mmCIF file of C-alpha atoms in Angstrom:
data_model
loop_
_atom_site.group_PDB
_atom_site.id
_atom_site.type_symbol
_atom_site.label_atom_id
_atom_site.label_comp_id
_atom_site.label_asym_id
_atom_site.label_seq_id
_atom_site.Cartn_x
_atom_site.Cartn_y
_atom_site.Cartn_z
ATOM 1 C CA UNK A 1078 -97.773 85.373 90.411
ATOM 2 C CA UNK A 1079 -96.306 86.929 87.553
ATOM 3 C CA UNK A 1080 -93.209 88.901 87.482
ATOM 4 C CA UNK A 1081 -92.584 92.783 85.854
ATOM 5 C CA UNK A 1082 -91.192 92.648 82.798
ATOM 6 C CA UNK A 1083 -89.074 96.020 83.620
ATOM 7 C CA UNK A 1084 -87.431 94.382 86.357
ATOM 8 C CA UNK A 1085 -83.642 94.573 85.549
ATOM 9 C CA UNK A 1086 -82.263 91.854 87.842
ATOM 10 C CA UNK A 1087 -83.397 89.472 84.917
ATOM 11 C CA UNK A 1088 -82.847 91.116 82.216
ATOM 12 C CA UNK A 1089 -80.680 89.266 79.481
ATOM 13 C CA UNK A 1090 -77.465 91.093 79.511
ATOM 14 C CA UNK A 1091 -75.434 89.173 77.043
ATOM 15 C CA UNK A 1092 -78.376 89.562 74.338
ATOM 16 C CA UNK A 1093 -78.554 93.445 75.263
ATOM 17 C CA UNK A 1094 -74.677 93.507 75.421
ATOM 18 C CA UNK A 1095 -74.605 91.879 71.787
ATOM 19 C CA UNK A 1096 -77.369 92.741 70.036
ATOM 20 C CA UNK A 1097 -75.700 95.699 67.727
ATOM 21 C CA UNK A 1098 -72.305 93.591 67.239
ATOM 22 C CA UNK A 1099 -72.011 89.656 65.941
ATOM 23 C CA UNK A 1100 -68.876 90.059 66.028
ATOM 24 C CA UNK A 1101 -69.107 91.332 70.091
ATOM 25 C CA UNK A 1102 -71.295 87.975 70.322
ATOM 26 C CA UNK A 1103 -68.577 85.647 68.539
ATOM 27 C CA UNK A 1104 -65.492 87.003 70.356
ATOM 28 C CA UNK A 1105 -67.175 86.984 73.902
ATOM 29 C CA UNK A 1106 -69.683 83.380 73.450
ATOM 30 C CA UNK A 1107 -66.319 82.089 72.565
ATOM 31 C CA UNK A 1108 -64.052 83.277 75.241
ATOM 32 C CA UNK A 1109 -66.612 82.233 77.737
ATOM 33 C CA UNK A 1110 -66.671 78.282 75.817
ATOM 34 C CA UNK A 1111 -63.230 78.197 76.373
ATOM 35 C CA UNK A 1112 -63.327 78.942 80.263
ATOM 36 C CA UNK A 1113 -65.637 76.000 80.485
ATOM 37 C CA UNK A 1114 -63.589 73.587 78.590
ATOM 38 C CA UNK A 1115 -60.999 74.660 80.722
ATOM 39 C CA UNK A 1116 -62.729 73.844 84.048
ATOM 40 C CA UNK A 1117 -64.847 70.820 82.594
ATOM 41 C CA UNK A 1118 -62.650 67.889 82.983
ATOM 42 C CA UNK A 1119 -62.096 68.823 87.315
ATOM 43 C CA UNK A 1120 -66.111 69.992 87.767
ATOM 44 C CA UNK A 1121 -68.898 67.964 86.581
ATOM 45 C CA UNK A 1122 -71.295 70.669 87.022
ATOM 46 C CA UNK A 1123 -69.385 72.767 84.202
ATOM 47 C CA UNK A 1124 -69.062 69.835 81.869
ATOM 48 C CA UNK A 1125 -73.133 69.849 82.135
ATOM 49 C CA UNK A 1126 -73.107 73.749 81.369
ATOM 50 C CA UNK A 1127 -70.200 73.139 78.478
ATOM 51 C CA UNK A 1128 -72.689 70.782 77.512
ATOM 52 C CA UNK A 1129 -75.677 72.789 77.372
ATOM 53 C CA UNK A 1130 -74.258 75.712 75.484
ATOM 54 C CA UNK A 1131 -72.071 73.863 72.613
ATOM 55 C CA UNK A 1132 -75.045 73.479 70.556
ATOM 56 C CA UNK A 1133 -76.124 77.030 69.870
ATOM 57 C CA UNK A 1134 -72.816 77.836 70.527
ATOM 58 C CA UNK A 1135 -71.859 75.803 67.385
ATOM 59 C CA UNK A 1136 -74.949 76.704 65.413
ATOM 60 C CA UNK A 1137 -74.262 80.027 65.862
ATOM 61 C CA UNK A 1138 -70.872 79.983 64.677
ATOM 62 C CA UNK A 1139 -71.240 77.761 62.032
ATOM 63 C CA UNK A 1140 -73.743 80.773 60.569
ATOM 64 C CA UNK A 1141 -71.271 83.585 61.305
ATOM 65 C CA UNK A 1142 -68.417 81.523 59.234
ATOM 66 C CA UNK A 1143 -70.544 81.290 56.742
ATOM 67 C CA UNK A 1144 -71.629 85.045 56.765
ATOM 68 C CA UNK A 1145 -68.221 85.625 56.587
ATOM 69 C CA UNK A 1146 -67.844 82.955 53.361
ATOM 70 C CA UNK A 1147 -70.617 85.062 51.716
ATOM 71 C CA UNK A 1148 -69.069 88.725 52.081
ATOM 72 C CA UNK A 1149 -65.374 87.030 51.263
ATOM 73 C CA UNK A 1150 -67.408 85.916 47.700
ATOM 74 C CA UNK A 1151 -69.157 89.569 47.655
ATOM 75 C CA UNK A 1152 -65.851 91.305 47.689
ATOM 76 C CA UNK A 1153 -64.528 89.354 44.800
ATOM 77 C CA UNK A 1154 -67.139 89.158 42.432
ATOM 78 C CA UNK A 1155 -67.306 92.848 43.244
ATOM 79 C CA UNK A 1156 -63.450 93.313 42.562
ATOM 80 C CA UNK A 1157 -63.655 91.542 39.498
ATOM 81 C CA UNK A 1158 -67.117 93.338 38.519
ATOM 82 C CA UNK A 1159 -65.135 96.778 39.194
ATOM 83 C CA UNK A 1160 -61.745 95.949 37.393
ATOM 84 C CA UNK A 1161 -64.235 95.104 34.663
ATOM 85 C CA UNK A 1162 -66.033 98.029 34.367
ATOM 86 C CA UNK A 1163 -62.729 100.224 34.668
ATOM 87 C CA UNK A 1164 -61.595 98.237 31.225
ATOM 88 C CA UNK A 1165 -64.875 99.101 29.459
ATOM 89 C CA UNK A 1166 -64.364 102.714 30.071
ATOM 90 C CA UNK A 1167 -60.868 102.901 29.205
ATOM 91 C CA UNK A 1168 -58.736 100.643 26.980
ATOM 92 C CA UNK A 1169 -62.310 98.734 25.846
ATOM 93 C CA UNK A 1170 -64.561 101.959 24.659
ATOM 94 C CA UNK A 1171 -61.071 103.457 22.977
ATOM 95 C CA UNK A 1172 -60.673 100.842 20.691
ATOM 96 C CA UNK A 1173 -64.301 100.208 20.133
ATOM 97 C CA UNK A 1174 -64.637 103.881 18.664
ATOM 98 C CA UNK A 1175 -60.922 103.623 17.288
ATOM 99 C CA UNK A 1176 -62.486 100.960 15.085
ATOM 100 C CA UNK A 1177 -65.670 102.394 14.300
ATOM 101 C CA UNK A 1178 -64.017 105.330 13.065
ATOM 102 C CA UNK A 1179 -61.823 103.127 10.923
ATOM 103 C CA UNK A 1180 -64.994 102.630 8.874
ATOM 104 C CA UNK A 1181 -67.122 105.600 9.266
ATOM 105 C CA UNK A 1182 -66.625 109.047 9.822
ATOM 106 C CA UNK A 1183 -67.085 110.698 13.466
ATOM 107 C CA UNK A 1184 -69.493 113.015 11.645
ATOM 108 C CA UNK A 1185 -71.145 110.711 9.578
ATOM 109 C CA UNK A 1186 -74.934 109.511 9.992
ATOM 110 C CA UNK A 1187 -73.424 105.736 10.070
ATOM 111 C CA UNK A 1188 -71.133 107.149 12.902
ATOM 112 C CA UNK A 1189 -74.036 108.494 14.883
ATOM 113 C CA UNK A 1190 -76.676 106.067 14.883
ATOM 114 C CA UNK A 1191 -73.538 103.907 16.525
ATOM 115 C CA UNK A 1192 -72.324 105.905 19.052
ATOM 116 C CA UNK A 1193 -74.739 109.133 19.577
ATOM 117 C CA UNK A 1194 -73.401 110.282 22.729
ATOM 118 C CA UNK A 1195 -69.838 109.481 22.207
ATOM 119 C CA UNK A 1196 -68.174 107.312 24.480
ATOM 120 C CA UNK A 1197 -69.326 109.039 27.402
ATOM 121 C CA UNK A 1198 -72.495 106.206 28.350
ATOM 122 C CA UNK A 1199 -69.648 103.676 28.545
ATOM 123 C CA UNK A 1200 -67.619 105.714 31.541
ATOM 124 C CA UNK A 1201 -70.480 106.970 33.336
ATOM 125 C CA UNK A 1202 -73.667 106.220 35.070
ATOM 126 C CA UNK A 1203 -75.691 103.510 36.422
ATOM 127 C CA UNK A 1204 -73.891 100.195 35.770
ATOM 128 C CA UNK A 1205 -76.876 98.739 34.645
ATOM 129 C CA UNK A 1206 -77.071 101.731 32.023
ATOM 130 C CA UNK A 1207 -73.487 100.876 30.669
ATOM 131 C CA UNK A 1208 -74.202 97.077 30.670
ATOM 132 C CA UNK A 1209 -77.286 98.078 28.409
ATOM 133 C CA UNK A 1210 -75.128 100.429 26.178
ATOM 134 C CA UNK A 1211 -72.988 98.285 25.789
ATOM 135 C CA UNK A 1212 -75.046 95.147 24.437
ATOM 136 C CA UNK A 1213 -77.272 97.851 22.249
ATOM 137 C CA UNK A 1214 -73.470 98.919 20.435
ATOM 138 C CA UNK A 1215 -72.815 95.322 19.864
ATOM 139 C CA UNK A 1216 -76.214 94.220 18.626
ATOM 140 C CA UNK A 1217 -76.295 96.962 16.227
ATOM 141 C CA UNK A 1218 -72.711 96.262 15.209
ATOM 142 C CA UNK A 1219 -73.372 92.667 14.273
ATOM 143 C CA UNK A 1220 -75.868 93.385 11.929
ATOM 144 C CA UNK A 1221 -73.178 95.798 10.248
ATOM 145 C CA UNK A 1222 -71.310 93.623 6.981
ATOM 146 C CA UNK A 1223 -67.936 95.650 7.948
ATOM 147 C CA UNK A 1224 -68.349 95.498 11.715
ATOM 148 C CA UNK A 1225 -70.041 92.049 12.508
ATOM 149 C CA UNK A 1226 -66.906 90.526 14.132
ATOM 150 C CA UNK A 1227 -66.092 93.492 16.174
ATOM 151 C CA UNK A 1228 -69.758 93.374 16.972
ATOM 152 C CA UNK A 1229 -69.830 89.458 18.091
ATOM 153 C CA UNK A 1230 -66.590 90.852 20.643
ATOM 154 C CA UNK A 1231 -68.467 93.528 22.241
ATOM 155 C CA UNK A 1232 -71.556 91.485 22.274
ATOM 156 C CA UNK A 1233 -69.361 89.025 24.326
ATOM 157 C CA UNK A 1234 -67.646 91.498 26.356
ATOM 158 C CA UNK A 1235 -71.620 92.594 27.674
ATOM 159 C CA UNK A 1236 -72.577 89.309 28.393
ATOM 160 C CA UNK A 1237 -69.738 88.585 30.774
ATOM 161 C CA UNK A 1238 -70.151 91.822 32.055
ATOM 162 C CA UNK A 1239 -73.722 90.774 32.633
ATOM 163 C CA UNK A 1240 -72.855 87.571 34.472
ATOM 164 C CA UNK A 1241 -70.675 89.317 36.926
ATOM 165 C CA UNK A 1242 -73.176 91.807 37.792
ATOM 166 C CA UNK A 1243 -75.572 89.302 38.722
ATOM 167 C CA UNK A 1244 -73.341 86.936 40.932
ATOM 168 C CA UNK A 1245 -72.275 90.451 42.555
ATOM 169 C CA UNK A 1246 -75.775 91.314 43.315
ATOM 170 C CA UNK A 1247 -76.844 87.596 44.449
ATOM 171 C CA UNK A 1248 -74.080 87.505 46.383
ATOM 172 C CA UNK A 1249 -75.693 90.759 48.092
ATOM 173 C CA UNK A 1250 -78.503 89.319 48.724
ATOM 174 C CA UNK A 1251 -77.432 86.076 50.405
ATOM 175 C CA UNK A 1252 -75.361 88.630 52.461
ATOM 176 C CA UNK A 1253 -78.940 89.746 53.511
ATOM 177 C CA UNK A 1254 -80.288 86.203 54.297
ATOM 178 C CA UNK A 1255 -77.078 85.201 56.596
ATOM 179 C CA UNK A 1256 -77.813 87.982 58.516
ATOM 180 C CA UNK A 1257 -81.186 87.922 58.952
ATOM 181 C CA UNK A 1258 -80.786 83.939 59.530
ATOM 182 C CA UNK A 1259 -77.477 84.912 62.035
ATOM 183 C CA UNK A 1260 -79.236 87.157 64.093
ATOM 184 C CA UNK A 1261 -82.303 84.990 65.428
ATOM 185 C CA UNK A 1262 -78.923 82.568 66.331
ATOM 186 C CA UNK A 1263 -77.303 85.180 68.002
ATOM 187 C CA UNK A 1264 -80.665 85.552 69.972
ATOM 188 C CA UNK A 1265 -80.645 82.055 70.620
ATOM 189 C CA UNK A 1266 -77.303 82.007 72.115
ATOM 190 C CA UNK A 1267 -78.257 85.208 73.662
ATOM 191 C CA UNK A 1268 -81.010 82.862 75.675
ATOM 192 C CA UNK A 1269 -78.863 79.858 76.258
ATOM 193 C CA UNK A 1270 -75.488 81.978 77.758
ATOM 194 C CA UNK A 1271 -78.075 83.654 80.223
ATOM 195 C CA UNK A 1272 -79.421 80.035 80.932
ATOM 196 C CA UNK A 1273 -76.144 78.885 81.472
ATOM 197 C CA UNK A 1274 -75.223 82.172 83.418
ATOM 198 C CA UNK A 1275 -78.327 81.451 86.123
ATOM 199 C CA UNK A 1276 -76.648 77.687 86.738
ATOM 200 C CA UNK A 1277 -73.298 79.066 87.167
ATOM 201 C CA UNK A 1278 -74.620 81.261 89.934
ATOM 202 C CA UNK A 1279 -76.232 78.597 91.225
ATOM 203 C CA UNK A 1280 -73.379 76.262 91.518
ATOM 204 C CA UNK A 1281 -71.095 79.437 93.225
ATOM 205 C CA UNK A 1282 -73.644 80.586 95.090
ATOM 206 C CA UNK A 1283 -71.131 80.485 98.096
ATOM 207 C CA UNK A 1284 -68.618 82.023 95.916
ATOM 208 C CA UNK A 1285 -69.738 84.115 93.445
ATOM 209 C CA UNK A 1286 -66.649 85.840 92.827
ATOM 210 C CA UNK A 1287 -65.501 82.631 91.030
ATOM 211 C CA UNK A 1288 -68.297 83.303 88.523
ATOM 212 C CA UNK A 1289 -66.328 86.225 86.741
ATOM 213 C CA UNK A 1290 -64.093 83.475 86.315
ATOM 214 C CA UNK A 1291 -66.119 82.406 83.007
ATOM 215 C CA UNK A 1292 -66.118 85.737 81.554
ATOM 216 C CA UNK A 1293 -64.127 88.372 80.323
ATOM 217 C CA UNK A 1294 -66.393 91.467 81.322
ATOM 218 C CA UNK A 1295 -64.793 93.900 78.991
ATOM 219 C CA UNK A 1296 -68.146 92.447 76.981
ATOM 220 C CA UNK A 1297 -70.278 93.949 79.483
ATOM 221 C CA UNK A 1298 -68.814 96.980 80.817
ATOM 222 C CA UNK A 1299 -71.379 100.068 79.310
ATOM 223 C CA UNK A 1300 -70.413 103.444 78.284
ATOM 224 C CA UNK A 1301 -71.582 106.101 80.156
ATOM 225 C CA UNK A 1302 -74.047 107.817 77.629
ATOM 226 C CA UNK A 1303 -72.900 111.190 78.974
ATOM 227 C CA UNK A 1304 -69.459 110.536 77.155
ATOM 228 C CA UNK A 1305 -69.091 111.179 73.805
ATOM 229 C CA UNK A 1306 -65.754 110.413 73.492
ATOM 230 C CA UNK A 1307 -65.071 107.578 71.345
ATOM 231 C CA UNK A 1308 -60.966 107.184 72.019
ATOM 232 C CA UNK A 1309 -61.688 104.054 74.586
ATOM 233 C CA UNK A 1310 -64.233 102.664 72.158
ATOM 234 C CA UNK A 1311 -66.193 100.668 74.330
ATOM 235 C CA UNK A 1312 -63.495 98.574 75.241
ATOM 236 C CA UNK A 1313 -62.145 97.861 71.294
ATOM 237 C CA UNK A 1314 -63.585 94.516 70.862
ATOM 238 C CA UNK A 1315 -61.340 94.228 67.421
ATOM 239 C CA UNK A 1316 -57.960 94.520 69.892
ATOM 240 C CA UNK A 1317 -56.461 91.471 70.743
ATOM 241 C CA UNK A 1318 -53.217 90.632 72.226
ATOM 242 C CA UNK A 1319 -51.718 86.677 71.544
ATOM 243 C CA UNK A 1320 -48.766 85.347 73.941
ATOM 244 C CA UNK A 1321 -45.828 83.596 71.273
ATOM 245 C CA UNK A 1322 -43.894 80.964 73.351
ATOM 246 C CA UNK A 1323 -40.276 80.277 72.297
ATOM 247 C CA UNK A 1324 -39.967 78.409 68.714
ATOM 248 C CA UNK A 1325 -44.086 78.434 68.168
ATOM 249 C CA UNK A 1326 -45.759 79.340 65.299
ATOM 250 C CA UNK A 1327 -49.625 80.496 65.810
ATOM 251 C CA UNK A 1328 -52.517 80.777 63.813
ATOM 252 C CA UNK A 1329 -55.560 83.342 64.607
ATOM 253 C CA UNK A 1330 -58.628 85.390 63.797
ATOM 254 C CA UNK A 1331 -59.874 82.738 62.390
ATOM 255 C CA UNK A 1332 -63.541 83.142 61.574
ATOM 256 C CA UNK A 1333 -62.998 87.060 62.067
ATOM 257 C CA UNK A 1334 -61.617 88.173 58.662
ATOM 258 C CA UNK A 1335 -62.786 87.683 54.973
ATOM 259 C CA UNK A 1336 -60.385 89.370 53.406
ATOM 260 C CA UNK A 1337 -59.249 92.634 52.361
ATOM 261 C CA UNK A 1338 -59.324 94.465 56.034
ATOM 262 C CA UNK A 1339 -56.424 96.282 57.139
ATOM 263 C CA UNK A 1340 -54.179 94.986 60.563
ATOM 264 C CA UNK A 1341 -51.982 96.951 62.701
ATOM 265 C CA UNK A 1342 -49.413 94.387 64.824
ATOM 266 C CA UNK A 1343 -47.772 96.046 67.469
ATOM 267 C CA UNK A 1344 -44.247 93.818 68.916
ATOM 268 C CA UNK A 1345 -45.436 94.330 72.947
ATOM 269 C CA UNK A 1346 -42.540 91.532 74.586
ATOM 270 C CA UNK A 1347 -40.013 89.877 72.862
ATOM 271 C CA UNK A 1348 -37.036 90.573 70.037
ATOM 272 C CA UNK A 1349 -38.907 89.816 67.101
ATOM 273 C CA UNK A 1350 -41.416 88.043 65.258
ATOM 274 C CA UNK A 1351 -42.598 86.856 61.634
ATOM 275 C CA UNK A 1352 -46.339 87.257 60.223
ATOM 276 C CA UNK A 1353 -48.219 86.506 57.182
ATOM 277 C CA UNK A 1354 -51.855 85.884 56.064
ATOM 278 C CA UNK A 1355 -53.107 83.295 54.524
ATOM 279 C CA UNK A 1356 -56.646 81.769 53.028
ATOM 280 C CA UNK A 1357 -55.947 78.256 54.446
ATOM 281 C CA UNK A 1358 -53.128 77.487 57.224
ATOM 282 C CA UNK A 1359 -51.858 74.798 55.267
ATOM 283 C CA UNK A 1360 -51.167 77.554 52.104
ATOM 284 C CA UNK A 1361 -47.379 78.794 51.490
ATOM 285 C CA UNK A 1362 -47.312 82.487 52.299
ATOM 286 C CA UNK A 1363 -46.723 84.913 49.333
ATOM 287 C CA UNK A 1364 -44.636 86.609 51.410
ATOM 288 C CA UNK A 1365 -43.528 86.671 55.164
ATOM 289 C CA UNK A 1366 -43.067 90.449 56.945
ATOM 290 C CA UNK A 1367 -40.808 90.692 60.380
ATOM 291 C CA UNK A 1368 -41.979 92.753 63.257
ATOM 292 C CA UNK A 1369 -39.236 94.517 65.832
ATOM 293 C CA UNK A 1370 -39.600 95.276 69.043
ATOM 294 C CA UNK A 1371 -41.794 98.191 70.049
ATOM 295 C CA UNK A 1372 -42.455 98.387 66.295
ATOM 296 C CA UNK A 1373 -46.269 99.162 64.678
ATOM 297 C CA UNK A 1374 -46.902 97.898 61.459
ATOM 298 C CA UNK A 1375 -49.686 97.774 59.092
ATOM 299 C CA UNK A 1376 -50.971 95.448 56.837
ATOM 300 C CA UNK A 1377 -54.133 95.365 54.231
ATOM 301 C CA UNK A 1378 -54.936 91.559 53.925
ATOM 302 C CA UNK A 1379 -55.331 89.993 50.474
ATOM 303 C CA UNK A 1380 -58.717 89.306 49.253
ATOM 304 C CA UNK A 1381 -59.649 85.761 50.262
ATOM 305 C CA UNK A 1382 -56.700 86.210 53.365
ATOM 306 C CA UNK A 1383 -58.841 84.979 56.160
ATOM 307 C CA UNK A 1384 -56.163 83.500 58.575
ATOM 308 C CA UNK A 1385 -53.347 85.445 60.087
ATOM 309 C CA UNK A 1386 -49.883 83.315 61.322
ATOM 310 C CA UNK A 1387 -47.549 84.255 63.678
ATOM 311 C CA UNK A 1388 -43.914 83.126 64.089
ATOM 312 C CA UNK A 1389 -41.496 83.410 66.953
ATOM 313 C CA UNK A 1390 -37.978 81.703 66.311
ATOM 314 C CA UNK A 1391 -36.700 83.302 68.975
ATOM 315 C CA UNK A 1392 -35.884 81.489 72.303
ATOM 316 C CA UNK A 1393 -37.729 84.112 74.123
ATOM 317 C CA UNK A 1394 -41.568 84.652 74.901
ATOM 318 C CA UNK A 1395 -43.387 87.126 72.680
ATOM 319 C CA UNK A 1396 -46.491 89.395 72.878
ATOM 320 C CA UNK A 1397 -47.956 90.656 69.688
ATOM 321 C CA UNK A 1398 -50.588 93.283 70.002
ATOM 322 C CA UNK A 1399 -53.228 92.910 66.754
ATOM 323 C CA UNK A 1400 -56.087 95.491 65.888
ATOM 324 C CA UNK A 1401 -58.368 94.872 63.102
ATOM 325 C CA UNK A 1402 -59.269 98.556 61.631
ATOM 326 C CA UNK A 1403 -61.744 97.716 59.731
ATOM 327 C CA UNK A 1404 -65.571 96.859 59.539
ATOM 328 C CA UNK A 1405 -66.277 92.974 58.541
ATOM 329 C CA UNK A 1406 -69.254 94.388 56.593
ATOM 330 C CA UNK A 1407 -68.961 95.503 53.406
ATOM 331 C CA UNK A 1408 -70.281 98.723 51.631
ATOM 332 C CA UNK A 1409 -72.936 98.198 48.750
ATOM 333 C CA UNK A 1410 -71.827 99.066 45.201
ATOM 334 C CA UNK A 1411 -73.641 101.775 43.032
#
């Protein structure tokens, strides 16, 4: 006999739970893979379970790393594709014309055919529309006997703006493919934690208050769709909170930043503590900032910073509170 497809009781709750956050998915597939390490080595049973789930587990997170590689790379061909762009409508376009001028007359014919709109389709528009301008100035430039070599520069100056502009856009569109490719793993994983949820049950079925055990059902919990208040936020699923013991140095969010987010630390227990972010744990800090007691702080993470470090010399405990503020996605570029 077959069963109704509307029946809830077997409905896949972690895939409905996750399936408009990879980043929900990540922070709650791996909470629950560290409960079963934790139990593994006293319960055969869970070491089977640990055993079934590493593997998607692992592909899974292998692809979000990687997602997060590819939007790290976006960023900074887009940084350097911006600072770029800001040059050729400043300090670039000014001398350009400065030098122009030198030769011919801003009223001239010469002076026209050059520049016929002024330096106003070098500061504005499509970037693709500046990129051209700019090449069409230099070509016509380098067939000028007085302006060949300043022609050859600008001609230069286009292609690498050229170059940039198409790493920035591939970039893009590998963004695309990782998450198309990360969210039939998520799915995946979505299956196997359910699988693995049904033999948990199974093994408790005396005791299935020990199954919560496994979870932490913050992941789960639902907001009432008759709220539209957004202050609780679904439980903030970017809000952590990491336990310092005396003289320990910690490093965390690995896997959760690319670079260029903003932090807010919060000093919960404890005197005081140092933090810094990094790109690789091994990497000196460029510089270390000390958190107080009770104090907030705030910090926008370097591009390429995907690793944040925390210090306590003290020879006290300490609880730092840590928010990520922003998205991990990034906004397209006009």
């Amino acid at each position: 006999m077959g069963y109704r497809e509307d029946w809830s009781k077997i409905e896949n709750f972690v895939n409905s739970s996750t399936q408009s956050s990879l980043k929900k998915m990540y922070l709650m597939s791996t909470d629950h893979i560290h409960k079963l390490m934790a139990e593994a080595p006293n319960d055969a049973v869970i070491q089977d379970i640990l055993t079934f789930v590493q593997p998607a587990y692992s592909n899974f997170v292998r692809q979000y790393r990687a997602k997060t590689l590819q939007i790290n790379a976006y960023r900074l061909k887009t940084l350097d594709f911006t600072n770029m762009t800001a040059l050729l409508s400043s300090e670039k376009i000014r001398r350009w014309d400065v030098e122009i001028q030198m030769i011919y007359d801003d009223r001239s014919n010469q002076y026209q055919s050059l520049l016929p709109n002024g330096r106003a389709p070098f500061q504005k528009g499509a970037y693709e529309m500046r990129i051209e301008s700019v090449m069409t100035l230099g070509e016509a430039l380098s067939m000028d006997p007085q302006l060949g070599t300043l022609g050859g520069d600008i001609l230069a100056f286009g292609q690498q703006l050229e170059l940039l502009r198409q790493e920035q856009q591939g970039n893009e569109g590998q963004k695309s493919i990782h998450s198309a490719s990360l969210e039939a793993l998520r799915k995946e994983l979505a299956t196997v934690l359910f699988g693995a949820f049904g033999r948990l049950i199974g093994h408790y079925y005396r005791e299935l208050h020990k199954v919560t055990n496994f979870y932490e059902l913050k992941y789960f919990r639902r907001r009432s769709s008759s709220s539209n208040n957004n202050s609780e936020e679904e439980e903030n699923y970017d809000l952590f909170e990491f336990d310092l013991a005396p003289q320990s140095r910690v490093v965390k969010l690995e896997g959760l930043l690319a670079g260029g987010e903003t932090i807010r630390l919060q000093l919960l227990e404890g005197d005081n503590l140092q933090y810094y972010t990094v790109a690789n744990s091994a990497d000196t800090p460029d510089q270390v900032y000390r958190l107080q007691n009770s104090q907030n702080a705030r910090l926008q993470l370097p591009l390429g910073h995907r690793l944040l470090v925390l210090e306590n010399s003290e020879n006290s405990s300490a609880k730092v509170e840590v928010e990520v503020l922003e998205d991990d996605e990034v906004p397209g570029t006009n």
